[in-house]
Amino acid sequence: MNNKTSSNILIVGVGGQGVLLASEILSDVAMRAGFDVKKSEVHGMSQRGGVVSSHVKYGPKVFSPIIPYGQADILISFEQAEALRALDWVKKGGLVATSRTRLVPPIATGGQFTYPDDPVTEIRKKIKNVVALDADKIALELGNIRLVNTLLLGAISSGLQFDNAAWEQSLKARVKAKFVDLNLKAFARGQNAAAEAVAS
Amino acid sequence: MKRLLSGNEAVARGAYEAGIKLAAAYPGTPSTEILETLAEEYRSVYSEWSPNEKVAFEVGIGSSLGGARTLVAMKHVGLNVAADPFMTFAYTGVRGGFVLVSADDPEMHSSQNEQDNRYYARFAQIPFLDPSDSQEAKDFVRRGCEISELFDTPVMLHMTTRISHSKSLVEENDPVTPPELPFAHEMEKFVMIPANARKRHVVVTERMEKLRKFAEETDLNVLEENGSDVGIITGGISYQYAKESMPNADYLKLGLGFPLPLEKIRRFVESHKTTIVVEELEPFYEEAINAAGLKVEGKEYFSRLGELSPYLVSKGLYEAGLAEQAKGADFEAESLFPRPPILCPGCPHRGAFMALKKLKVPVTGDIGCYTLAVLPPLHVMDSCICMGASIGNAIGLEKVDKSHKGVVAVIGDSTFLHSGITGLLDAVYNKSNVTVMILDNRVTAMTGGQQHPATGFTLMGEPTRQVDFVELCKALGVEEDHIRQVDPYDYQGTIDAVKEQMEKAGPSVLITTRACVLMPKRIIDRAYKVDLDLCNGCSACFRIGCPAILPSKEMTRRNRPKAVIDPTLCTGCTLCAQVCQPEAIIPVEEPSTVAK
């Protein structure tokens, strides 16, 4: 368990992936623990396939809602190349959890730009602490693509000081009642995947 | 317990707490969620989407005239549309308190310019408030109403994207009951014939004097003394960035940004070795302070372009010799492929622009999702200026440019109703040969799926009458046989329809008939797939710019990637199949019957 009293978490993905739920749950956990919380994202292009990011900051007192470059303790990414793109936001010794989802935009099909062959390997060259999961696949197996949010939160949960009871409380507050059990399952799967990644 | 609210949600809460009775707006990023939250959570406030910001503002004036506390909200450029009533309402003043929310978009996250609307407040000689987080965004609505009533003036609440779309903790209060002020005939105050307006202009200048005194005393302007010899004058989100960089400097935080408390500022400047102004975009405060004969620094260290950030402010303070270090680092050049926003899989606009690309005609554009067609690979559009401009642009271009047979204006349904109607009226009146394509996807899509006068529902969810675009165009004087509808999922049919409409003398209208695939509900048909044995790697399907079509790992003999379709993204619009010469794109359930 990490006892830090403040943390910066950057969440990235591609418009349409629904990355905002993860930041809502995360902010809720921090708020219930008594921290000052700020979170920032830009709407407008959120469903149009562009890059989407959400910044979550908590601590005794938070001023700016945006994380400065190089100051993220944790990076959560819904898409592997987006994790690579956002990598320089992460502090030395930071934690990265990324889905292995591969979304190649039309612009990278024309020859001028190419999608990297193996973004996760590139990421591991720079950051030690990396959890990469087939999040979309696991979420669909569990029954709903939106579960990627809780899977990834489970995967980074060891990097934050909140216990499972606190996460459970926030999940219940932020997710429709009929989806709570599925989300708890997804959260546990994420935690296990992270534990396995550390062990290996 | 406190709630974590976005600035926009906080403004809605603030409207409820202030006892606001009516709110009107036209959707526009970053302001949209204010009215959406009101309609969803605070049903006691009457709220409406008006056809455009000018009408919203005028509805608001009527409500204030009726004695009700009133809020109107718009994005920065929306105030350009509403500038006419705004400038004169500053003369008449109010009955019920009136708050105008201007949500500016520094960095142009979703806008065509980044104009600094603080100048509008000075232009109209009305006060503006500058919240720096959600708590203030909420509280300043009620404070705005009180100032509005006390000084008989509309008040601007100056939001920016970072305030509107950041969430922070908010302490909520119970709603207040505002003073009762039933409608009364006040002709000298509200009927702005020249004789009355001349008198009101005098009132405006007297009001400014009173507001200047108020600015010196109000607790909206907060002095934070930490015993530093560095003084920072700031407001809005810039305050948070500066605090993060130099928490122990002295601050004069301006909650009331106009008129400025120049005496208070004079004392602040005189009692500090160095005073620096931190503000986003234009040197609005800095110039006013310098004009008062006080020496402050500012824009020498902070860009006038785009958003500030914790790093940019920290860097500026460091370069000014005030901070010990610049916290953070510059962004490194992007080495990865870019990922610009694009039209969604199944977007009905795609077919329209594929046809226009094929025909190589001049296309004047407008504001909406379809503006994304300007980006490669579609790469179609020759202008995009402001809401409704496509039609006027097309008329002017067509009058002078004889190298083409005609010009096509493309405009969405909501944008057409916002300010395209008068453009089409001009095309009829002045006998223009333009073709107006109304891309009717039956929703205000770009801002997230809002209702409008042709959707059949109001903001508060009541069924209502629906505009019939064909009848509307006829009523404007377009000849009946010059109006056509077309299914934009029919590629060749759309090409033929555009050609046919362009050949007609006088203005013609072509209306596309497919609804948005995302809103109000997701439309998914049978997905398509690529038969890799048939795919010859010609890349025709890549060139329609659909996010569901990806290069596969399998290459042709000439080493070109064959295509593959992501079945979870494909909506089955069939447009890619229609441009596939070898007919390799087929529905998923059907086995390929083509002999190998």
Short mmCIF file of C-alpha atoms in Angstrom, two decimals, chain A residues 13-16 23-24 27-28 31-32 35-45 47-51 55 57 61-69 71 79 81-82 84-86 88-89 102-110 113-117 140 174, chain B residues 1-4 29 33 109-110 132-133 161-162 165-169 237 239-241 243-244 247 308-310 327-332 334 336-342 344 369 372 377 445-448 518-519 522 542 545-547 549-551 553 566 569:
data_model
loop_
_atom_site.label_atom_id
_atom_site.label_comp_id
_atom_site.label_asym_id
_atom_site.label_seq_id
_atom_site.Cartn_x
_atom_site.Cartn_y
_atom_site.Cartn_z
CA GLY A 13 -7.63 7.06 -24.93
CA VAL A 14 -9.40 7.64 -28.20
CA GLY A 15 -12.68 9.52 -28.55
CA GLY A 16 -15.60 7.11 -28.28
CA SER A 23 -11.70 9.37 -13.99
CA GLU A 24 -15.13 9.81 -12.36
CA SER A 27 -12.10 11.22 -8.33
CA ASP A 28 -14.90 9.81 -6.21
CA MET A 31 -13.00 12.73 -2.56
CA ARG A 32 -14.47 10.19 -0.11
CA PHE A 35 -8.82 14.84 -0.30
CA ASP A 36 -9.16 17.98 -2.36
CA VAL A 37 -9.73 16.76 -5.93
CA LYS A 38 -9.60 18.39 -9.32
CA LYS A 39 -10.08 16.82 -12.68
CA SER A 40 -9.89 18.26 -16.14
CA GLU A 41 -10.75 17.15 -19.61
CA VAL A 42 -11.73 18.74 -22.86
CA HIS A 43 -15.08 17.85 -24.42
CA GLY A 44 -16.30 18.67 -27.89
CA MET A 45 -14.23 16.26 -29.94
CA GLN A 47 -16.71 11.18 -29.77
CA ARG A 48 -14.89 11.91 -32.98
CA GLY A 49 -11.91 9.58 -32.81
CA GLY A 50 -9.39 12.17 -31.63
CA VAL A 51 -7.07 11.83 -28.63
CA HIS A 55 -6.33 14.63 -15.67
CA LYS A 57 -5.20 15.35 -9.19
CA LYS A 61 -4.92 21.17 -1.55
CA VAL A 62 -4.96 21.20 -5.35
CA PHE A 63 -4.58 24.39 -7.38
CA SER A 64 -4.23 23.66 -11.09
CA PRO A 65 -6.58 21.02 -12.54
CA ILE A 66 -3.96 20.11 -15.15
CA ILE A 67 -1.00 17.85 -14.45
CA PRO A 68 2.30 19.42 -15.52
CA TYR A 69 4.29 17.54 -18.12
CA GLN A 71 4.51 14.95 -13.25
CA GLU A 79 -5.12 2.25 -26.34
CA ALA A 81 -0.15 3.77 -28.99
CA GLU A 82 -1.84 6.48 -26.92
CA LEU A 84 3.25 5.64 -25.88
CA ARG A 85 2.21 9.13 -26.95
CA ALA A 86 1.51 10.16 -23.36
CA ASP A 88 6.58 11.64 -21.30
CA TRP A 89 3.90 12.87 -18.90
CA ARG A 102 -4.85 -1.21 -31.23
CA LEU A 103 -6.83 1.52 -32.99
CA VAL A 104 -5.18 2.54 -36.24
CA PRO A 105 -6.63 5.83 -37.51
CA PRO A 106 -7.21 6.29 -41.26
CA ILE A 107 -4.36 8.81 -41.34
CA ALA A 108 -1.93 6.00 -40.45
CA THR A 109 -3.10 3.80 -43.33
CA GLY A 110 -1.85 6.00 -46.13
CA PHE A 113 2.39 7.85 -41.06
CA THR A 114 2.69 4.38 -39.62
CA TYR A 115 1.32 2.84 -36.47
CA PRO A 116 4.14 1.40 -34.32
CA ASP A 117 4.51 -2.39 -34.47
CA LEU A 140 -16.11 -8.43 -23.65
CA ARG A 174 -20.88 5.70 -9.86
CA MET B 1 -20.73 16.31 1.62
CA LYS B 2 -19.23 18.47 -1.08
CA ARG B 3 -19.88 17.48 -4.67
CA LEU B 4 -17.36 17.22 -7.47
CA THR B 29 -18.56 24.08 -26.65
CA GLU B 33 -23.57 21.44 -20.26
CA HIS B 109 -10.20 23.14 -28.51
CA SER B 110 -13.48 23.30 -30.43
CA SER B 132 -11.19 30.39 -10.87
CA ASP B 133 -12.87 27.09 -9.95
CA THR B 161 -12.77 25.91 -21.28
CA ARG B 162 -10.61 24.93 -18.29
CA HIS B 165 -14.75 21.49 -18.11
CA SER B 166 -12.64 21.00 -14.98
CA LYS B 167 -14.24 19.48 -11.93
CA SER B 168 -13.58 20.59 -8.40
CA LEU B 169 -15.34 20.33 -5.05
CA ILE B 237 -7.69 29.70 -14.21
CA TYR B 239 -4.70 32.20 -10.62
CA GLN B 240 -4.51 28.42 -10.05
CA TYR B 241 -1.48 28.04 -12.32
CA LYS B 243 -0.49 29.56 -7.13
CA GLU B 244 0.89 26.16 -8.10
CA PRO B 247 2.22 29.61 -3.53
CA LEU B 308 -1.68 28.99 -20.37
CA SER B 309 -0.68 25.95 -18.32
CA PRO B 310 1.02 25.34 -14.98
CA LYS B 327 8.53 23.51 -12.95
CA GLY B 328 7.96 21.03 -15.76
CA ALA B 329 9.29 20.93 -19.28
CA ASP B 330 8.40 21.84 -22.83
CA PHE B 331 6.42 19.35 -24.81
CA GLU B 332 8.65 17.40 -27.10
CA GLU B 334 5.31 14.54 -31.58
CA LEU B 336 4.02 9.38 -33.37
CA PHE B 337 1.37 9.54 -36.05
CA PRO B 338 -1.22 12.27 -35.39
CA ARG B 339 -4.75 11.31 -34.39
CA PRO B 340 -7.04 14.14 -35.46
CA PRO B 341 -10.78 13.85 -34.85
CA ILE B 342 -12.60 12.29 -37.80
CA CYS B 344 -17.42 8.46 -37.10
CA CYS B 369 -19.14 17.73 -37.34
CA LEU B 372 -14.03 17.52 -40.22
CA PRO B 377 -8.23 11.79 -46.62
CA ALA B 445 -24.34 16.54 -33.23
CA MET B 446 -21.02 18.33 -32.72
CA THR B 447 -21.92 19.51 -29.23
CA GLY B 448 -23.20 16.11 -28.14
CA LEU B 518 -24.62 8.09 -32.58
CA MET B 519 -27.35 10.38 -31.37
CA ARG B 522 -26.68 4.43 -31.81
CA PHE B 542 -8.87 3.82 -47.00
CA GLY B 545 -11.54 8.04 -44.04
CA CYS B 546 -13.56 5.51 -42.05
CA PRO B 547 -12.10 4.60 -38.62
CA ILE B 549 -11.27 0.28 -41.99
CA LEU B 550 -7.72 -0.71 -41.09
CA PRO B 551 -4.71 -2.03 -42.97
CA LYS B 553 -1.10 -7.58 -41.91
CA ASP B 566 -13.18 -3.82 -37.41
CA LEU B 569 -16.83 -0.32 -35.23
#
